[in-house]
Amino acid sequence: MHVAALNVPPAIIISPDPDRAKQALCRYVALMSLLDTLLKKHVVLVTGKGGTGKTTVCAALGLAAAARGLRTTLVETSGATRLAELFGLPPQVLAVRAIRPSLRVLTLTSEACVEDFVVKRVRFRSLYRLVFRNRVMGPFMDSVPGLPDLIQLGKVYDMQRESDDNGDPVHDLIIVDAPATGHGLTMLSSPETLMDMTLAGPLHANSKLVRDLFTDPANTALLLTSLPEALPLNETIDLFHALGPKQSLVAGCVLNRVLEVPFTSGLAWPLVAKHLEALSDPRIQEALHWTSLWLERTALQEQALESLSREIPRPIAIFPFIMHNYKDPESLETLGDRLDTLKWPPQASPAPRWMKS
Ligand SMILES: Nc1ncnc2c1ncn2[C@@H]1O[C@H](COP(=O)(O)OP(=O)(O)OP(=O)(O)O)[C@@H](O)[C@H]1O
Ligand SMILES: [Mg+2]
């Protein structure tokens, strides 16, 4: 008896024939979009190289989740406030604020999370300031490796366990706009770092709880962001490899800011270009030049997509480059829908018509 198993999404298929087991598994997975997979989790951490679209992807995913009725909370870490600003809210730390009926945003800093934790338990803010923000403890809290990251993950852990008066979870889905690649990896490893440092005691035990939650693929997913350019692409691939056993958390990738291929109606560009070259009008020659550059660029993107799907065997959603105001909610909703379209395994797209001479 052969068993094929996959964590993204969770599936076990049992068959006497190993090839048939694998095929059945692929068919099962292909029925689910990346969005289906992400919406089955409780926490999605979005990470990638700086500037690749983490915040944009969080917003798009948040809108898509809320539109499907999930009580969704977007969490920004380390004091970042761009998500809140994207939805027209002024910066404010540690206040859950409504964007839409099912969509909220929260900005965290490690200091605010400690204060919140301590004040909830001892109920005296002045005592917190006396004990934790004095000249000895303040710098200590900031200098322990991984502690600020762990404290913020701990807050997300607490949020996941919050329930309302009916016993229903307050947050169906928490989307974390995590720090960029290297720091993102450190944040994800922070519970283990603290466990190694403490070996036993309450901090060790709490770190373990957080570690167990954030390494459970049934609960937590990682969504990687990248751009169709060499540097961010290689960084995404390196990040995936550096994740080691945590690779099972990676639900998929978003290839962002992809220029759309023109002439999808089937225009045979090489033939058209040949006719246009024969015309002497400089304006037509200039248009020809820019069109050719655009097409070259889209060919490079095809290669980027190919290497990403070769190196990271996960669903890849393609977010188009938005030319006009990418901040308007309609554009973000359009991007969110892209998470719902791509199936897995990624289909090797046929070469665009214009590439065939
Ligand atoms: N699909 C898109 N189309 C056009 N512009 C985009 C798109 N996605 C993101 N951008 C632009 O790229 C910039 C970076 O995007 P974003 O802030 O989401 O990235 P980030 O990874 O969160 O950056 P940081 O590492 O600085 O937090 C944004 O200011 C926005 O202008
Ligand atoms: Mg950002």
Short mmCIF file of C-alpha atoms and ligand atoms in Angstrom, two decimals:
data_model
loop_
_atom_site.label_atom_id
_atom_site.label_comp_id
_atom_site.label_asym_id
_atom_site.label_seq_id
_atom_site.Cartn_x
_atom_site.Cartn_y
_atom_site.Cartn_z
CA MET A 1 0.00 0.00 0.00
CA HIS A 2 1.43 3.41 -0.93
CA VAL A 3 0.65 6.63 0.80
CA ALA A 4 1.10 10.06 -0.76
CA ALA A 5 0.87 12.92 1.73
CA LEU A 6 1.01 16.67 1.39
CA ASN A 7 0.51 19.43 3.91
CA VAL A 8 -0.62 22.18 1.56
CA PRO A 9 -3.55 21.60 1.72
CA PRO A 10 -3.61 18.70 4.19
CA ALA A 11 -4.32 15.47 2.31
CA ILE A 12 -3.54 11.79 2.55
CA ILE A 13 -4.43 9.50 -0.32
CA ILE A 14 -4.02 5.75 0.04
CA SER A 15 -3.71 3.56 -3.03
CA PRO A 16 -2.05 0.23 -3.95
CA ASP A 17 -0.30 1.99 -6.84
CA PRO A 18 2.21 4.77 -5.99
CA ASP A 19 1.74 6.58 -9.32
CA ARG A 20 -2.02 6.57 -9.02
CA ALA A 21 -1.73 7.85 -5.44
CA LYS A 22 0.42 10.74 -6.64
CA GLN A 23 -1.91 11.51 -9.57
CA ALA A 24 -4.98 11.48 -7.31
CA LEU A 25 -3.20 13.80 -4.89
CA CYS A 26 -2.34 16.24 -7.67
CA ARG A 27 -5.95 16.17 -8.92
CA TYR A 28 -7.19 16.85 -5.39
CA VAL A 29 -4.81 19.76 -4.90
CA ALA A 30 -5.54 21.15 -8.36
CA LEU A 31 -9.18 21.60 -7.31
CA MET A 32 -8.12 24.11 -4.66
CA SER A 33 -6.94 27.61 -5.40
CA LEU A 34 -4.24 29.26 -3.32
CA LEU A 35 -6.98 31.34 -1.72
CA ASP A 36 -8.92 28.19 -0.71
CA THR A 37 -5.78 26.91 1.00
CA LEU A 38 -5.02 30.19 2.79
CA LEU A 39 -8.58 30.64 4.04
CA LYS A 40 -8.45 27.26 5.77
CA LYS A 41 -5.65 28.50 8.07
CA HIS A 42 -5.93 30.67 11.16
CA VAL A 43 -2.73 32.66 10.67
CA VAL A 44 -1.07 33.66 7.39
CA LEU A 45 2.37 35.27 7.60
CA VAL A 46 3.34 37.23 4.50
CA THR A 47 7.05 37.72 3.94
CA GLY A 48 9.47 38.48 1.10
CA LYS A 49 12.21 40.88 0.13
CA GLY A 50 11.63 44.53 1.04
CA GLY A 51 9.42 46.30 -1.47
CA THR A 52 8.09 43.15 -3.17
CA GLY A 53 4.50 43.81 -2.07
CA LYS A 54 4.03 42.22 1.38
CA THR A 55 1.72 45.01 2.53
CA THR A 56 -0.20 45.06 -0.75
CA VAL A 57 -0.64 41.26 -0.65
CA CYS A 58 -1.86 41.41 2.99
CA ALA A 59 -4.44 44.03 2.04
CA ALA A 60 -5.59 42.07 -1.02
CA LEU A 61 -5.84 38.81 0.91
CA GLY A 62 -7.62 40.56 3.78
CA LEU A 63 -10.25 42.00 1.44
CA ALA A 64 -10.75 38.61 -0.24
CA ALA A 65 -11.11 36.83 3.12
CA ALA A 66 -13.53 39.42 4.52
CA ALA A 67 -15.61 39.32 1.32
CA ARG A 68 -16.02 35.59 1.95
CA GLY A 69 -17.35 36.28 5.44
CA LEU A 70 -14.26 35.53 7.52
CA ARG A 71 -13.62 37.83 10.46
CA THR A 72 -10.21 38.92 9.32
CA THR A 73 -7.58 40.93 11.15
CA LEU A 74 -4.54 42.42 9.47
CA VAL A 75 -1.55 42.72 11.79
CA GLU A 76 1.42 44.97 11.17
CA THR A 77 4.57 44.28 13.19
CA SER A 78 7.45 46.38 14.51
CA GLY A 79 5.43 49.59 14.45
CA ALA A 80 4.76 49.60 10.69
CA THR A 81 1.61 51.52 9.82
CA ARG A 82 1.38 51.28 6.03
CA LEU A 83 -1.53 48.82 6.04
CA ALA A 84 -3.62 51.12 8.19
CA GLU A 85 -2.64 54.06 5.98
CA LEU A 86 -3.54 52.10 2.84
CA PHE A 87 -7.11 52.05 4.16
CA GLY A 88 -7.03 55.71 5.16
CA LEU A 89 -6.51 55.21 8.91
CA PRO A 90 -4.00 57.29 10.88
CA PRO A 91 -1.19 55.41 12.65
CA GLN A 92 -2.15 54.04 16.09
CA VAL A 93 -0.43 51.27 18.03
CA LEU A 94 -2.26 48.33 19.63
CA ALA A 95 -5.79 49.41 18.74
CA VAL A 96 -7.88 47.02 16.65
CA ARG A 97 -9.64 49.25 14.12
CA ALA A 98 -12.40 48.42 11.67
CA ILE A 99 -11.80 48.85 7.95
CA ARG A 100 -14.94 47.02 6.81
CA PRO A 101 -17.54 45.00 8.75
CA SER A 102 -15.35 41.85 8.68
CA LEU A 103 -11.94 43.45 8.26
CA ARG A 104 -9.82 45.04 10.97
CA VAL A 105 -6.25 46.22 11.31
CA LEU A 106 -3.85 46.25 14.24
CA THR A 107 -0.35 47.69 14.56
CA LEU A 108 2.04 45.99 16.99
CA THR A 109 5.31 46.99 18.59
CA SER A 110 7.11 44.67 20.99
CA GLU A 111 7.02 47.35 23.71
CA ALA A 112 3.26 47.85 23.37
CA CYS A 113 2.71 44.06 23.43
CA VAL A 114 4.66 43.67 26.70
CA GLU A 115 2.79 46.60 28.23
CA ASP A 116 -0.53 45.11 27.13
CA PHE A 117 0.39 41.69 28.55
CA VAL A 118 1.62 43.03 31.88
CA VAL A 119 -1.12 45.60 32.35
CA LYS A 120 -3.80 42.96 31.65
CA ARG A 121 -2.36 40.83 34.45
CA VAL A 122 -1.22 43.30 37.12
CA ARG A 123 -3.72 46.02 36.12
CA PHE A 124 -1.37 48.88 37.00
CA ARG A 125 0.23 50.73 34.11
CA SER A 126 2.52 52.63 36.48
CA LEU A 127 3.85 49.33 37.85
CA TYR A 128 4.62 48.18 34.30
CA ARG A 129 6.57 51.36 33.64
CA LEU A 130 8.43 51.00 36.95
CA VAL A 131 9.42 47.37 36.35
CA PHE A 132 9.85 47.08 32.59
CA ARG A 133 10.78 50.50 31.25
CA ASN A 134 13.35 51.51 33.81
CA ARG A 135 17.01 52.10 32.90
CA VAL A 136 17.97 48.46 33.58
CA MET A 137 15.05 46.46 32.15
CA GLY A 138 14.28 48.69 29.12
CA PRO A 139 17.56 48.10 27.23
CA PHE A 140 17.60 44.47 28.43
CA MET A 141 14.21 43.75 26.83
CA ASP A 142 15.40 45.18 23.51
CA SER A 143 18.77 43.41 23.51
CA VAL A 144 17.74 39.78 24.11
CA PRO A 145 17.93 38.20 20.63
CA GLY A 146 14.51 37.24 19.34
CA LEU A 147 12.60 38.58 22.33
CA PRO A 148 10.87 41.53 20.58
CA ASP A 149 9.83 39.19 17.74
CA LEU A 150 8.63 36.48 20.12
CA ILE A 151 6.59 39.01 22.09
CA GLN A 152 4.76 40.07 18.91
CA LEU A 153 4.15 36.46 17.85
CA GLY A 154 2.91 35.85 21.41
CA LYS A 155 0.34 38.59 20.91
CA VAL A 156 -0.86 36.91 17.70
CA TYR A 157 -1.00 33.63 19.64
CA ASP A 158 -3.23 35.28 22.27
CA MET A 159 -5.42 36.84 19.57
CA GLN A 160 -5.97 33.47 17.96
CA ARG A 161 -7.35 32.14 21.25
CA GLU A 162 -9.70 35.10 21.87
CA SER A 163 -13.38 34.22 21.77
CA ASP A 164 -16.58 36.26 21.94
CA ASP A 165 -19.51 35.81 24.33
CA ASN A 166 -20.84 32.92 22.20
CA GLY A 167 -17.50 31.13 22.37
CA ASP A 168 -16.77 31.86 18.68
CA PRO A 169 -13.30 33.01 17.70
CA VAL A 170 -12.94 36.79 17.51
CA HIS A 171 -10.46 36.41 14.65
CA ASP A 172 -11.19 33.70 12.05
CA LEU A 173 -8.10 34.66 10.10
CA ILE A 174 -5.10 36.73 11.18
CA ILE A 175 -2.88 38.00 8.37
CA VAL A 176 0.54 39.16 9.53
CA ASP A 177 2.50 41.65 7.45
CA ALA A 178 5.77 40.09 8.60
CA PRO A 179 9.21 41.67 8.35
CA ALA A 180 11.28 41.27 5.16
CA THR A 181 13.06 38.00 4.34
CA GLY A 182 16.01 37.78 6.79
CA HIS A 183 14.17 39.35 9.70
CA GLY A 184 11.04 37.37 8.77
CA LEU A 185 13.02 34.15 9.14
CA THR A 186 14.43 35.34 12.49
CA MET A 187 10.93 36.20 13.69
CA LEU A 188 9.65 32.76 12.76
CA SER A 189 12.58 31.14 14.58
CA SER A 190 12.32 33.42 17.64
CA PRO A 191 10.40 30.90 19.80
CA GLU A 192 13.13 28.30 19.20
CA THR A 193 15.86 30.88 19.87
CA LEU A 194 14.30 31.70 23.25
CA MET A 195 13.72 28.01 24.03
CA ASP A 196 17.42 27.32 23.42
CA MET A 197 18.37 30.27 25.63
CA THR A 198 16.09 29.43 28.54
CA LEU A 199 16.01 25.59 28.53
CA ALA A 200 13.27 25.53 31.22
CA GLY A 201 10.87 27.83 33.10
CA PRO A 202 7.83 29.89 32.13
CA LEU A 203 9.51 31.72 29.22
CA HIS A 204 10.61 28.37 27.79
CA ALA A 205 7.12 26.90 28.19
CA ASN A 206 5.44 29.95 26.59
CA SER A 207 7.95 29.98 23.74
CA LYS A 208 7.13 26.33 23.10
CA LEU A 209 3.39 27.07 22.91
CA VAL A 210 4.06 29.81 20.36
CA ARG A 211 6.54 27.61 18.47
CA ASP A 212 4.05 24.73 18.26
CA LEU A 213 1.35 27.00 16.85
CA PHE A 214 3.54 28.73 14.28
CA THR A 215 5.11 25.50 13.00
CA ASP A 216 1.81 23.68 12.55
CA PRO A 217 0.89 23.75 8.83
CA ALA A 218 -2.74 23.03 9.68
CA ASN A 219 -2.86 26.32 11.58
CA THR A 220 -0.29 28.60 10.01
CA ALA A 221 0.73 29.36 6.44
CA LEU A 222 3.57 31.33 4.96
CA LEU A 223 2.90 33.30 1.81
CA LEU A 224 6.01 34.51 0.00
CA THR A 225 6.11 37.61 -2.18
CA SER A 226 8.46 38.17 -5.08
CA LEU A 227 8.97 40.21 -8.21
CA PRO A 228 9.85 38.99 -11.71
CA GLU A 229 13.40 40.37 -11.38
CA ALA A 230 16.63 38.49 -10.66
CA LEU A 231 17.43 39.89 -7.21
CA PRO A 232 14.05 39.49 -5.47
CA LEU A 233 13.47 36.19 -7.27
CA ASN A 234 16.75 34.70 -6.02
CA GLU A 235 16.07 36.01 -2.53
CA THR A 236 12.67 34.29 -2.50
CA ILE A 237 14.19 31.01 -3.67
CA ASP A 238 17.01 31.31 -1.07
CA LEU A 239 14.42 32.02 1.63
CA PHE A 240 12.45 28.91 0.66
CA HIS A 241 15.58 26.76 0.91
CA ALA A 242 16.67 28.42 4.18
CA LEU A 243 13.31 27.53 5.74
CA GLY A 244 14.34 23.86 5.95
CA PRO A 245 11.65 21.84 7.76
CA LYS A 246 9.47 24.99 7.92
CA GLN A 247 9.04 24.74 4.14
CA SER A 248 5.89 22.75 4.84
CA LEU A 249 4.35 26.03 6.04
CA VAL A 250 4.75 27.68 2.64
CA ALA A 251 1.31 27.65 1.03
CA GLY A 252 2.32 29.58 -2.05
CA CYS A 253 3.96 32.57 -3.64
CA VAL A 254 2.76 35.82 -5.12
CA LEU A 255 4.71 37.04 -8.13
CA ASN A 256 3.86 40.71 -7.96
CA ARG A 257 4.02 43.63 -10.39
CA VAL A 258 3.90 41.46 -13.49
CA LEU A 259 3.38 43.36 -16.73
CA GLU A 260 0.48 41.91 -18.62
CA VAL A 261 1.16 40.46 -22.05
CA PRO A 262 -0.54 42.60 -24.68
CA PHE A 263 -2.08 41.15 -27.83
CA THR A 264 -3.80 38.28 -26.05
CA SER A 265 -6.36 38.32 -28.84
CA GLY A 266 -3.85 36.34 -30.85
CA LEU A 267 -2.13 39.08 -32.82
CA ALA A 268 0.86 37.61 -34.66
CA TRP A 269 3.24 40.33 -33.50
CA PRO A 270 6.33 39.39 -35.57
CA LEU A 271 4.28 39.71 -38.75
CA VAL A 272 2.72 43.01 -37.68
CA ALA A 273 6.11 44.35 -36.56
CA LYS A 274 7.60 43.54 -39.95
CA HIS A 275 4.92 45.61 -41.68
CA LEU A 276 5.34 48.47 -39.22
CA GLU A 277 9.14 48.51 -39.67
CA ALA A 278 8.57 49.24 -43.35
CA LEU A 279 6.79 52.49 -42.47
CA SER A 280 9.01 55.52 -42.19
CA ASP A 281 6.85 57.57 -39.78
CA PRO A 282 9.15 58.23 -36.72
CA ARG A 283 6.14 58.11 -34.36
CA ILE A 284 5.35 54.58 -35.52
CA GLN A 285 9.02 53.61 -35.15
CA GLU A 286 9.03 54.96 -31.61
CA ALA A 287 5.84 53.04 -30.75
CA LEU A 288 7.42 49.93 -32.28
CA HIS A 289 10.54 50.40 -30.14
CA TRP A 290 8.57 50.68 -26.88
CA THR A 291 6.27 47.79 -27.78
CA SER A 292 9.30 45.58 -28.47
CA LEU A 293 10.86 46.52 -25.12
CA TRP A 294 7.60 45.71 -23.34
CA LEU A 295 7.43 42.32 -25.05
CA GLU A 296 11.05 41.53 -24.18
CA ARG A 297 10.25 42.33 -20.58
CA THR A 298 7.22 40.02 -20.58
CA ALA A 299 9.42 37.25 -22.01
CA LEU A 300 11.80 37.71 -19.03
CA GLN A 301 8.82 37.46 -16.72
CA GLU A 302 7.89 34.10 -18.26
CA GLN A 303 11.40 32.88 -17.42
CA ALA A 304 11.08 34.24 -13.88
CA LEU A 305 7.79 32.39 -13.41
CA GLU A 306 9.34 29.20 -14.75
CA SER A 307 12.31 29.29 -12.37
CA LEU A 308 10.07 30.19 -9.42
CA SER A 309 7.75 27.24 -10.06
CA ARG A 310 10.72 24.93 -10.63
CA GLU A 311 12.42 25.91 -7.34
CA ILE A 312 9.35 26.38 -5.17
CA PRO A 313 6.81 23.62 -5.81
CA ARG A 314 3.83 25.59 -4.59
CA PRO A 315 0.94 27.50 -6.18
CA ILE A 316 1.98 30.86 -7.59
CA ALA A 317 -0.48 33.71 -7.91
CA ILE A 318 0.36 36.42 -10.42
CA PHE A 319 -0.45 39.98 -9.44
CA PRO A 320 -0.45 42.37 -12.39
CA PHE A 321 1.39 45.65 -12.34
CA ILE A 322 -1.29 48.21 -11.59
CA MET A 323 -0.62 51.29 -13.68
CA HIS A 324 -3.10 53.66 -12.10
CA ASN A 325 -3.78 54.17 -8.40
CA TYR A 326 -2.88 50.79 -6.89
CA LYS A 327 -4.14 51.98 -3.50
CA ASP A 328 -7.82 52.16 -4.38
CA PRO A 329 -9.83 49.33 -2.81
CA GLU A 330 -11.09 48.14 -6.19
CA SER A 331 -7.55 47.51 -7.41
CA LEU A 332 -6.74 45.66 -4.19
CA GLU A 333 -9.89 43.55 -4.60
CA THR A 334 -8.85 42.71 -8.17
CA LEU A 335 -5.49 41.57 -6.83
CA GLY A 336 -7.19 39.48 -4.14
CA ASP A 337 -9.19 37.68 -6.83
CA ARG A 338 -5.91 36.62 -8.44
CA LEU A 339 -5.27 34.45 -5.40
CA ASP A 340 -8.41 32.56 -6.33
CA THR A 341 -7.58 31.83 -9.93
CA LEU A 342 -4.35 29.88 -10.11
CA LYS A 343 -4.44 26.15 -9.70
CA TRP A 344 -1.64 23.85 -8.68
CA PRO A 345 0.61 22.40 -9.95
CA PRO A 346 1.38 25.58 -11.93
CA GLN A 347 0.53 25.02 -15.56
CA ALA A 348 3.52 25.60 -17.81
CA SER A 349 1.91 28.38 -19.85
CA PRO A 350 2.37 27.99 -23.59
CA ALA A 351 4.77 30.47 -25.16
CA PRO A 352 2.81 33.60 -26.01
CA ARG A 353 1.86 33.83 -29.66
CA TRP A 354 4.04 36.84 -30.29
CA MET A 355 7.17 34.84 -29.31
CA LYS A 356 6.62 32.34 -32.13
CA SER A 357 8.14 33.63 -35.33
N1 LIG B 1 0.67 45.14 -8.11
C1 LIG B 1 1.23 46.34 -7.99
N2 LIG B 1 1.16 47.23 -9.01
C2 LIG B 1 1.76 48.43 -8.92
N3 LIG B 1 2.45 48.86 -7.86
C3 LIG B 1 2.55 48.02 -6.83
C4 LIG B 1 1.94 46.74 -6.81
N4 LIG B 1 2.24 46.13 -5.62
C5 LIG B 1 2.98 47.00 -4.94
N5 LIG B 1 3.19 48.13 -5.64
C6 LIG B 1 4.03 49.28 -5.31
O1 LIG B 1 5.24 48.79 -4.75
C7 LIG B 1 5.54 49.44 -3.52
C8 LIG B 1 5.94 48.37 -2.52
O2 LIG B 1 4.79 47.62 -2.21
P1 LIG B 1 4.51 47.22 -0.69
O3 LIG B 1 4.58 48.38 0.20
O4 LIG B 1 3.26 46.41 -0.69
O5 LIG B 1 5.78 46.28 -0.49
P2 LIG B 1 6.39 45.76 0.89
O6 LIG B 1 7.04 44.46 0.58
O7 LIG B 1 5.34 45.76 1.93
O8 LIG B 1 7.48 46.88 1.19
P3 LIG B 1 8.31 47.07 2.58
O9 LIG B 1 9.35 46.00 2.57
O10 LIG B 1 8.87 48.44 2.41
O11 LIG B 1 7.34 46.94 3.70
C9 LIG B 1 4.29 50.17 -3.09
O12 LIG B 1 4.56 51.48 -2.69
C10 LIG B 1 3.47 50.24 -4.35
O13 LIG B 1 3.69 51.52 -4.90
MG MG B 2 5.31 46.72 3.86
#
